[in-house]
Coordinates of C-alpha atoms in Angstrom, one line a residue:
X1219 CA 113.5 17.8 -15.7
X1220 CA 116.8 19.6 -15.2
X1221 CA 116.6 19.8 -11.4
X1222 CA 115.2 17.7 -8.5
X1223 CA 111.5 18.4 -7.8
X1224 CA 112.5 19.8 -4.3
X1225 CA 114.5 22.5 -6.0
X1226 CA 111.4 23.6 -8.1
X1227 CA 109.3 23.5 -4.9
X1228 CA 111.8 25.7 -3.1
X1229 CA 111.6 28.2 -6.0
X1230 CA 107.9 28.2 -5.8
X1231 CA 108.0 28.8 -2.1
X1232 CA 110.2 31.9 -2.5
X1233 CA 108.0 33.2 -5.3
X1234 CA 104.8 32.8 -3.2
X1235 CA 106.5 34.5 -0.3
X1236 CA 107.0 37.5 -2.5
X1237 CA 103.4 37.2 -3.8
X1238 CA 102.0 37.2 -0.3
X1239 CA 104.0 40.4 0.6
X1240 CA 102.5 42.1 -2.4
X1241 CA 98.9 40.9 -1.8
X1242 CA 98.8 38.7 -4.9
X1243 CA 96.5 35.7 -5.0
X1244 CA 97.5 34.5 -8.5
X1245 CA 100.6 35.1 -10.6
X1246 CA 100.5 34.7 -14.4
X1247 CA 104.0 33.9 -15.5
X1248 CA 104.6 34.5 -19.2
X1249 CA 108.3 35.1 -19.4
X1250 CA 109.6 31.7 -20.7
X1251 CA 112.7 32.0 -18.6
X1252 CA 110.6 32.3 -15.5
X1253 CA 108.3 29.5 -16.7
X1254 CA 111.4 27.3 -17.0
X1255 CA 112.7 28.3 -13.7
X1256 CA 109.5 27.4 -11.8
X1257 CA 108.4 24.3 -13.7
X1258 CA 111.2 23.1 -16.0
X1259 CA 109.1 23.8 -19.1
X1260 CA 111.4 23.9 -22.2
X1261 CA 110.2 24.2 -25.8
X1262 CA 110.4 26.7 -28.6
X1263 CA 106.8 27.7 -28.2
X1264 CA 107.1 31.2 -26.7
X1265 CA 106.1 32.7 -30.1
X1266 CA 102.5 31.9 -29.1
X1267 CA 100.8 32.8 -25.8
X1268 CA 101.5 30.5 -22.9
X1269 CA 101.8 30.8 -19.1
X1270 CA 102.3 29.3 -15.8
X1271 CA 99.6 30.1 -13.2
X1272 CA 101.1 30.3 -9.7
X1273 CA 98.4 30.1 -7.1
X1274 CA 99.2 31.3 -3.6
X1275 CA 97.5 28.4 -1.7
X1276 CA 98.3 25.5 -4.1
X1277 CA 101.5 23.5 -4.3
X1278 CA 101.7 23.2 -8.1
X1279 CA 101.3 25.8 -10.8
X1280 CA 99.0 25.3 -13.8
X1281 CA 100.5 25.3 -17.3
X1282 CA 98.2 26.8 -20.0
X1283 CA 99.3 26.9 -23.6
X1284 CA 98.7 25.8 -27.2
X1285 CA 97.2 22.3 -27.5
X1286 CA 100.1 20.9 -29.6
X1287 CA 102.6 22.1 -26.9
X1288 CA 100.8 20.4 -24.0
X1289 CA 102.9 17.2 -24.4
X1290 CA 106.0 19.4 -24.0
X1291 CA 104.7 20.4 -20.6
X1292 CA 104.0 16.8 -19.7
X1293 CA 107.5 15.8 -20.8
X1294 CA 109.6 18.6 -19.4
X1295 CA 107.9 19.8 -16.2
X1296 CA 107.2 18.4 -12.7
X1297 CA 103.5 19.4 -13.0
X1298 CA 100.8 16.7 -12.7
X1299 CA 99.0 16.1 -16.0
X1300 CA 95.7 17.3 -14.6
X1301 CA 97.2 20.7 -14.1
X1302 CA 98.1 21.1 -17.8
X1303 CA 95.5 23.0 -19.8
X1304 CA 95.4 24.1 -23.4
X1305 CA 93.6 26.1 -26.0
X1306 CA 92.9 24.9 -29.5
X1307 CA 94.7 25.9 -32.7
X1308 CA 92.0 28.2 -34.0
X1309 CA 93.0 30.7 -31.3
X1310 CA 96.6 31.0 -32.8
X1311 CA 97.1 34.2 -34.8
X1312 CA 93.4 34.6 -35.2
X1313 CA 91.7 37.9 -35.9
X1314 CA 88.3 37.4 -34.2
X1315 CA 89.5 35.6 -31.1
X1316 CA 92.5 35.6 -28.8
X1317 CA 94.2 32.9 -26.6
X1318 CA 93.7 35.1 -23.6
X1319 CA 89.9 34.7 -24.1
X1320 CA 90.2 31.0 -23.5
X1321 CA 92.8 31.4 -20.7
X1322 CA 90.4 33.8 -18.9
X1323 CA 87.6 31.2 -19.2
X1324 CA 89.9 28.6 -17.7
X1325 CA 90.9 30.9 -14.8
X1326 CA 87.3 31.7 -14.1
X1327 CA 86.3 28.0 -14.2
X1328 CA 89.1 27.3 -11.7
X1329 CA 87.6 30.0 -9.3
X1330 CA 90.1 32.8 -9.9
X1331 CA 87.8 35.3 -11.6
X1332 CA 87.6 37.7 -8.7
X1333 CA 91.1 37.4 -7.3
X1334 CA 94.1 39.7 -7.2
X1335 CA 95.9 38.6 -10.3
X1336 CA 99.5 39.7 -11.1
X1337 CA 100.9 39.8 -14.6
X1338 CA 104.4 40.4 -16.0
X1339 CA 103.7 43.6 -17.9
X1340 CA 107.4 44.3 -18.7
X1341 CA 108.0 41.2 -20.7
X1342 CA 108.8 40.6 -24.4
X1343 CA 106.1 37.8 -24.5
X1344 CA 103.1 39.5 -22.9
X1345 CA 101.5 41.9 -25.3
X1346 CA 99.3 44.9 -24.7
X1347 CA 96.5 43.0 -26.6
X1348 CA 97.0 40.0 -24.3
X1349 CA 96.5 42.2 -21.2
X1350 CA 93.5 43.9 -22.7
X1351 CA 91.8 40.6 -23.5
X1352 CA 92.5 39.3 -20.0
X1353 CA 90.9 42.4 -18.5
X1354 CA 87.9 41.9 -20.7
X1355 CA 87.6 38.2 -19.8
X1356 CA 88.2 38.7 -16.1
X1357 CA 86.2 41.9 -15.3
X1358 CA 85.9 41.1 -11.5
X1359 CA 89.7 40.6 -11.1
X1360 CA 92.1 43.1 -9.7
X1361 CA 95.3 43.3 -11.7
X1362 CA 98.8 44.0 -10.3
X1363 CA 102.1 44.3 -12.0
X1364 CA 104.7 41.6 -11.1
X1365 CA 107.1 42.2 -14.0
X1366 CA 110.3 41.2 -12.2
X1367 CA 109.0 39.3 -9.2
X1368 CA 110.3 35.9 -10.3
X1369 CA 113.4 37.5 -11.9
X1370 CA 114.6 38.6 -8.5
X1371 CA 114.0 35.2 -7.0
X1372 CA 116.4 33.9 -9.7
X1373 CA 119.1 36.3 -8.7
X1374 CA 120.9 33.9 -6.3
X1375 CA 121.7 30.6 -8.1
X1376 CA 121.8 27.1 -6.6
X1377 CA 125.0 25.1 -6.7
X1378 CA 123.5 23.1 -9.6
X1379 CA 122.7 26.2 -11.6
X1380 CA 126.3 27.4 -11.0
X1381 CA 127.6 24.0 -12.3
X1382 CA 125.5 24.4 -15.5
X1383 CA 127.1 27.9 -16.0
X1384 CA 130.5 26.5 -15.5
X1385 CA 129.8 24.0 -18.3
X1386 CA 128.6 27.0 -20.4
X1387 CA 131.9 28.6 -19.7
X1388 CA 133.7 25.6 -21.2
X1389 CA 131.5 26.0 -24.3
X1390 CA 132.2 29.7 -24.7
X1391 CA 136.0 29.1 -24.4
X1392 CA 135.7 26.7 -27.4
X1393 CA 133.5 29.1 -29.4
X1394 CA 135.8 32.0 -28.8
X1395 CA 138.8 29.9 -29.8
X1396 CA 137.1 29.1 -33.0
X1397 CA 136.3 32.7 -33.7
X1398 CA 139.9 34.0 -33.0
X1399 CA 141.4 31.2 -35.1
X1400 CA 139.2 31.6 -38.1
X1401 CA 138.9 35.4 -38.4
X1402 CA 141.4 36.4 -41.0
X1403 CA 141.8 38.4 -44.2
X1404 CA 139.7 37.0 -47.1
X1405 CA 137.4 34.9 -44.9
X1406 CA 133.7 35.8 -45.0
X1407 CA 132.0 36.9 -41.8
X1408 CA 129.2 34.3 -42.2
X1409 CA 131.6 31.5 -42.6
X1410 CA 133.2 32.3 -39.2
X1411 CA 129.7 32.5 -37.6
X1412 CA 128.7 29.2 -39.1
X1413 CA 131.6 27.5 -37.4
X1414 CA 131.0 29.4 -34.1
X1415 CA 127.4 28.0 -34.1
X1416 CA 128.7 24.5 -34.8
X1417 CA 131.1 24.8 -31.9
X1418 CA 128.5 26.2 -29.5
X1419 CA 126.0 23.4 -30.2
X1420 CA 128.4 20.4 -30.7
X1421 CA 130.0 21.2 -27.3
X1422 CA 132.5 18.7 -25.8
X1423 CA 132.8 14.9 -25.7
X1424 CA 131.3 15.1 -22.2
X1425 CA 128.3 17.3 -22.9
X1426 CA 126.6 19.2 -25.7
X1427 CA 125.6 22.8 -26.0
X1428 CA 122.2 24.5 -26.1
X1429 CA 121.3 27.5 -28.4
X1430 CA 122.3 30.8 -26.8
X1431 CA 119.7 33.5 -26.3
X1432 CA 121.7 36.0 -28.5
X1433 CA 123.3 35.1 -31.8
X1434 CA 127.1 35.8 -32.2
X1435 CA 127.7 39.5 -32.4
X1436 CA 130.7 40.2 -34.7
X1437 CA 130.8 43.8 -35.8
X1438 CA 133.9 44.6 -37.9
X1439 CA 135.6 47.6 -39.2
X1440 CA 133.8 50.9 -38.4
X1441 CA 130.9 48.8 -37.3
X1442 CA 132.8 48.0 -34.1
X1443 CA 131.6 51.3 -32.8
X1444 CA 128.1 49.7 -32.7
X1445 CA 128.3 46.8 -30.4
X1446 CA 125.1 45.0 -31.4
X1447 CA 125.6 44.5 -35.1
X1448 CA 125.7 40.8 -36.1
X1449 CA 127.4 39.7 -39.4
X1450 CA 127.2 39.9 -43.2
X1451 CA 128.7 38.0 -46.1
X1452 CA 131.5 40.4 -46.7
X1453 CA 135.1 39.2 -46.3
X1454 CA 137.4 40.5 -43.6
X1455 CA 140.2 42.8 -44.8
X1456 CA 143.6 43.8 -43.5
X1457 CA 143.3 46.5 -40.8
X1458 CA 139.8 45.4 -39.8
X1459 CA 138.9 45.5 -36.1
X1460 CA 136.5 42.8 -35.0
X1461 CA 134.5 42.6 -31.8
X1462 CA 133.5 39.1 -30.8
X1463 CA 130.6 38.7 -28.3
X1464 CA 129.0 35.3 -27.8
X1465 CA 128.1 32.8 -25.2
X1466 CA 128.2 29.2 -24.2
X1467 CA 124.8 27.8 -23.2
X1468 CA 124.1 24.6 -21.3
X1469 CA 120.5 23.7 -20.3
X1470 CA 119.5 27.3 -21.0
X1471 CA 122.2 28.7 -18.6
X1472 CA 124.6 31.1 -20.2
X1473 CA 128.2 32.3 -19.9
X1474 CA 128.8 35.2 -22.2
X1475 CA 132.3 36.4 -23.2
X1476 CA 133.6 39.3 -25.4
X1477 CA 137.0 39.8 -27.0
X1478 CA 138.5 42.2 -29.6
X1479 CA 140.7 41.3 -32.5
X1480 CA 142.5 43.2 -35.3
X1481 CA 143.6 41.8 -38.6
X1482 CA 147.1 43.2 -38.9
X1483 CA 148.7 45.5 -36.4
X1484 CA 146.6 47.5 -34.0
X1485 CA 146.9 51.2 -33.7
X1486 CA 148.6 52.7 -30.6
X1487 CA 145.2 54.2 -29.7
X1488 CA 143.6 50.7 -29.7
X1489 CA 146.5 49.2 -27.8
X1490 CA 146.3 51.9 -25.1
X1491 CA 142.5 51.6 -24.9
X1492 CA 142.7 47.8 -24.5
X1493 CA 145.3 48.2 -21.8
X1494 CA 143.0 50.6 -19.9
X1495 CA 140.0 48.3 -20.3
X1496 CA 142.0 45.4 -18.9
X1497 CA 143.3 47.3 -16.0
X1498 CA 139.8 48.4 -15.2
X1499 CA 138.6 44.8 -15.4
X1500 CA 141.4 43.6 -13.1
X1501 CA 140.7 46.2 -10.5
X1502 CA 137.0 45.7 -10.7
X1503 CA 137.1 41.9 -10.4
X1504 CA 139.6 42.2 -7.5
X1505 CA 137.1 44.4 -5.6
X1506 CA 134.1 42.2 -5.9
X1507 CA 133.0 40.2 -2.9
X1508 CA 129.8 39.5 -0.9
X1509 CA 128.5 42.7 0.8
X1510 CA 129.5 45.2 -1.8
X1511 CA 126.9 46.9 -4.0
X1512 CA 126.5 47.1 -7.7
X1513 CA 127.1 50.9 -7.7
X1514 CA 130.3 50.4 -5.7
X1515 CA 131.6 48.0 -8.3
X1516 CA 130.9 50.5 -11.1
X1517 CA 132.6 53.2 -9.1
X1518 CA 135.9 51.1 -9.0
X1519 CA 135.8 50.8 -12.8
X1520 CA 135.0 54.5 -13.3
X1521 CA 137.7 55.6 -11.0
X1522 CA 140.3 53.3 -12.5
X1523 CA 139.7 54.4 -16.1
X1524 CA 139.2 58.0 -15.3
X1525 CA 142.8 58.5 -14.4
X1526 CA 143.5 57.8 -18.1
X1527 CA 140.9 60.2 -19.3
X1528 CA 138.2 57.6 -20.1
X1529 CA 134.5 58.0 -19.4
X1530 CA 131.9 55.4 -20.0
X1531 CA 128.3 56.6 -19.7
X1532 CA 126.6 53.2 -19.8
X1533 CA 126.4 50.3 -17.3
X1534 CA 129.4 48.0 -17.1
X1535 CA 127.5 44.7 -16.5
X1536 CA 124.3 43.0 -15.4
X1537 CA 123.0 39.8 -13.8
X1538 CA 122.5 36.9 -16.2
X1539 CA 122.0 33.1 -16.3
X1540 CA 118.9 31.2 -17.3
X1541 CA 117.3 32.7 -20.4
X1542 CA 115.6 32.4 -23.8
X1543 CA 115.8 34.7 -26.8
X1544 CA 116.2 37.6 -27.3
X1545 CA 118.5 38.3 -24.2
X1546 CA 120.6 36.3 -21.7
X1547 CA 120.3 39.1 -19.0
X1548 CA 118.0 38.7 -16.1
X1549 CA 116.8 42.4 -16.2
X1550 CA 117.4 42.9 -12.4
X1551 CA 120.8 44.0 -11.0
X1552 CA 123.0 46.2 -13.1
X1553 CA 126.6 47.3 -12.4
X1554 CA 126.0 51.1 -12.6
X1555 CA 125.7 54.2 -10.5
X1556 CA 122.5 54.2 -8.4
X1557 CA 122.0 50.4 -8.2
X1558 CA 122.3 49.5 -4.5
X1559 CA 121.8 45.8 -5.0
X1560 CA 124.0 44.0 -2.4
X1561 CA 126.0 41.1 -3.8
X1562 CA 125.6 37.7 -2.3
X1563 CA 127.3 34.4 -3.0
X1564 CA 126.1 32.6 -6.1
X1565 CA 124.9 35.7 -7.8
X1566 CA 126.2 35.7 -11.4
X1567 CA 127.1 38.7 -13.7
X1568 CA 128.4 39.6 -17.1
X1569 CA 131.0 42.3 -16.6
X1570 CA 131.3 44.0 -20.1
X1571 CA 132.9 47.4 -19.8
X1572 CA 133.5 48.2 -23.5
X1573 CA 134.7 51.5 -24.8
X1574 CA 133.5 52.7 -28.2
X1575 CA 134.7 55.6 -30.4
X1576 CA 133.1 56.8 -33.6
X1577 CA 135.3 54.6 -35.8
X1578 CA 136.1 51.5 -33.6
X1579 CA 135.5 50.0 -30.2
X1580 CA 137.3 47.7 -27.7
X1581 CA 135.1 45.2 -25.9
X1582 CA 136.5 42.7 -23.4
X1583 CA 134.3 41.0 -20.9
X1584 CA 134.1 38.3 -18.2
X1585 CA 131.2 36.3 -16.8
X1586 CA 131.6 35.4 -13.1
X1587 CA 129.9 34.0 -10.0
X1588 CA 130.2 35.7 -6.6
X1589 CA 131.8 33.3 -4.2
X1590 CA 132.1 33.4 -0.4
X1591 CA 135.2 35.6 -0.6
X1592 CA 135.4 37.0 -4.1
X1593 CA 134.5 35.9 -7.6
X1594 CA 135.1 33.0 -10.0
X1595 CA 135.1 33.5 -13.7
X1596 CA 133.3 31.0 -15.8
X1597 CA 135.8 31.1 -18.7
X1598 CA 139.5 31.1 -18.9
X1599 CA 140.6 32.9 -22.0
X1600 CA 143.2 35.5 -22.7
X1601 CA 142.0 39.1 -22.4
X1602 CA 144.7 40.3 -24.9
X1603 CA 143.8 42.5 -27.9
X1604 CA 144.4 39.8 -30.5
X1605 CA 146.5 40.8 -33.6
X1606 CA 146.6 38.5 -36.6

């Protein structure tokens, strides 16, 4: 386990408090990040159906998943072995039966067939078919949506979680250094990414790295106008702009970072844009402290860059931390107009206010934790527009 049992129990307590307020008897947690958060469960098994069952009046959750993954639950969680249940392999990717059929049977056998059952509907790992089969198997149950219930419990980190993210920050510094050093004319994109992966996982002499929830994003040339392109096997050429967005990851906790590089001399437009982005970042980070809202933070950025004629119509950041693929965001607080979330100490965000044109983009970011009086960034890496 990555945390003391008492920390998991405190997380369960906060989750059940929210369940009680919403009138939920049972919560089926299928988001692997939330499963990890409440139990410690950690395995690459989220491509099949699995869940934690949080019961309002029971101390421990149940783990239900594929039979061959049950030992992972015994190894990585604080759950007693008698609370670990599994379905057989003939349910996996079957046409005539579904894992939720067996899960519904287990829930009925445990006495939860006529309860108010909450499910995480807005979740990459809980399909429409899964919900349909649960409804068929539990006809007496009343279903509620609890898509972000646990996500919001995760919003304020413990000191141990912050320490893990600080380690992730050290890892992302090393990975970004590798990227900046190795991107040059004539080098293939995939070669650079291979070395980034090596750096992310090898880590430091003191601690190793985990696999990040998003692969390195390295759009180059005109592709820098599209921030989520990955890489190819083409070689970098003189004049290419390259956006580098990647993360360090330690025990599933992330510290993302983005920087922009040009092979050769940057255009004046690019230099001016980078200058504005950096000024906006400085002003925004200086403003952040406990008590301000997400929308107030975005307003500082928008006002700062507007004086130079820049407009950004997308959010400038989001809460992040513990996660599994395909995203390191928590899907809760966003730094954008209309989000009235009040910042508290130990909330963590990725501030990523990139500006993109039709033919290139400038992306510079910082991950940070809210402190008692301001913020602390997880990484220490120059925000310059790099020219090589």
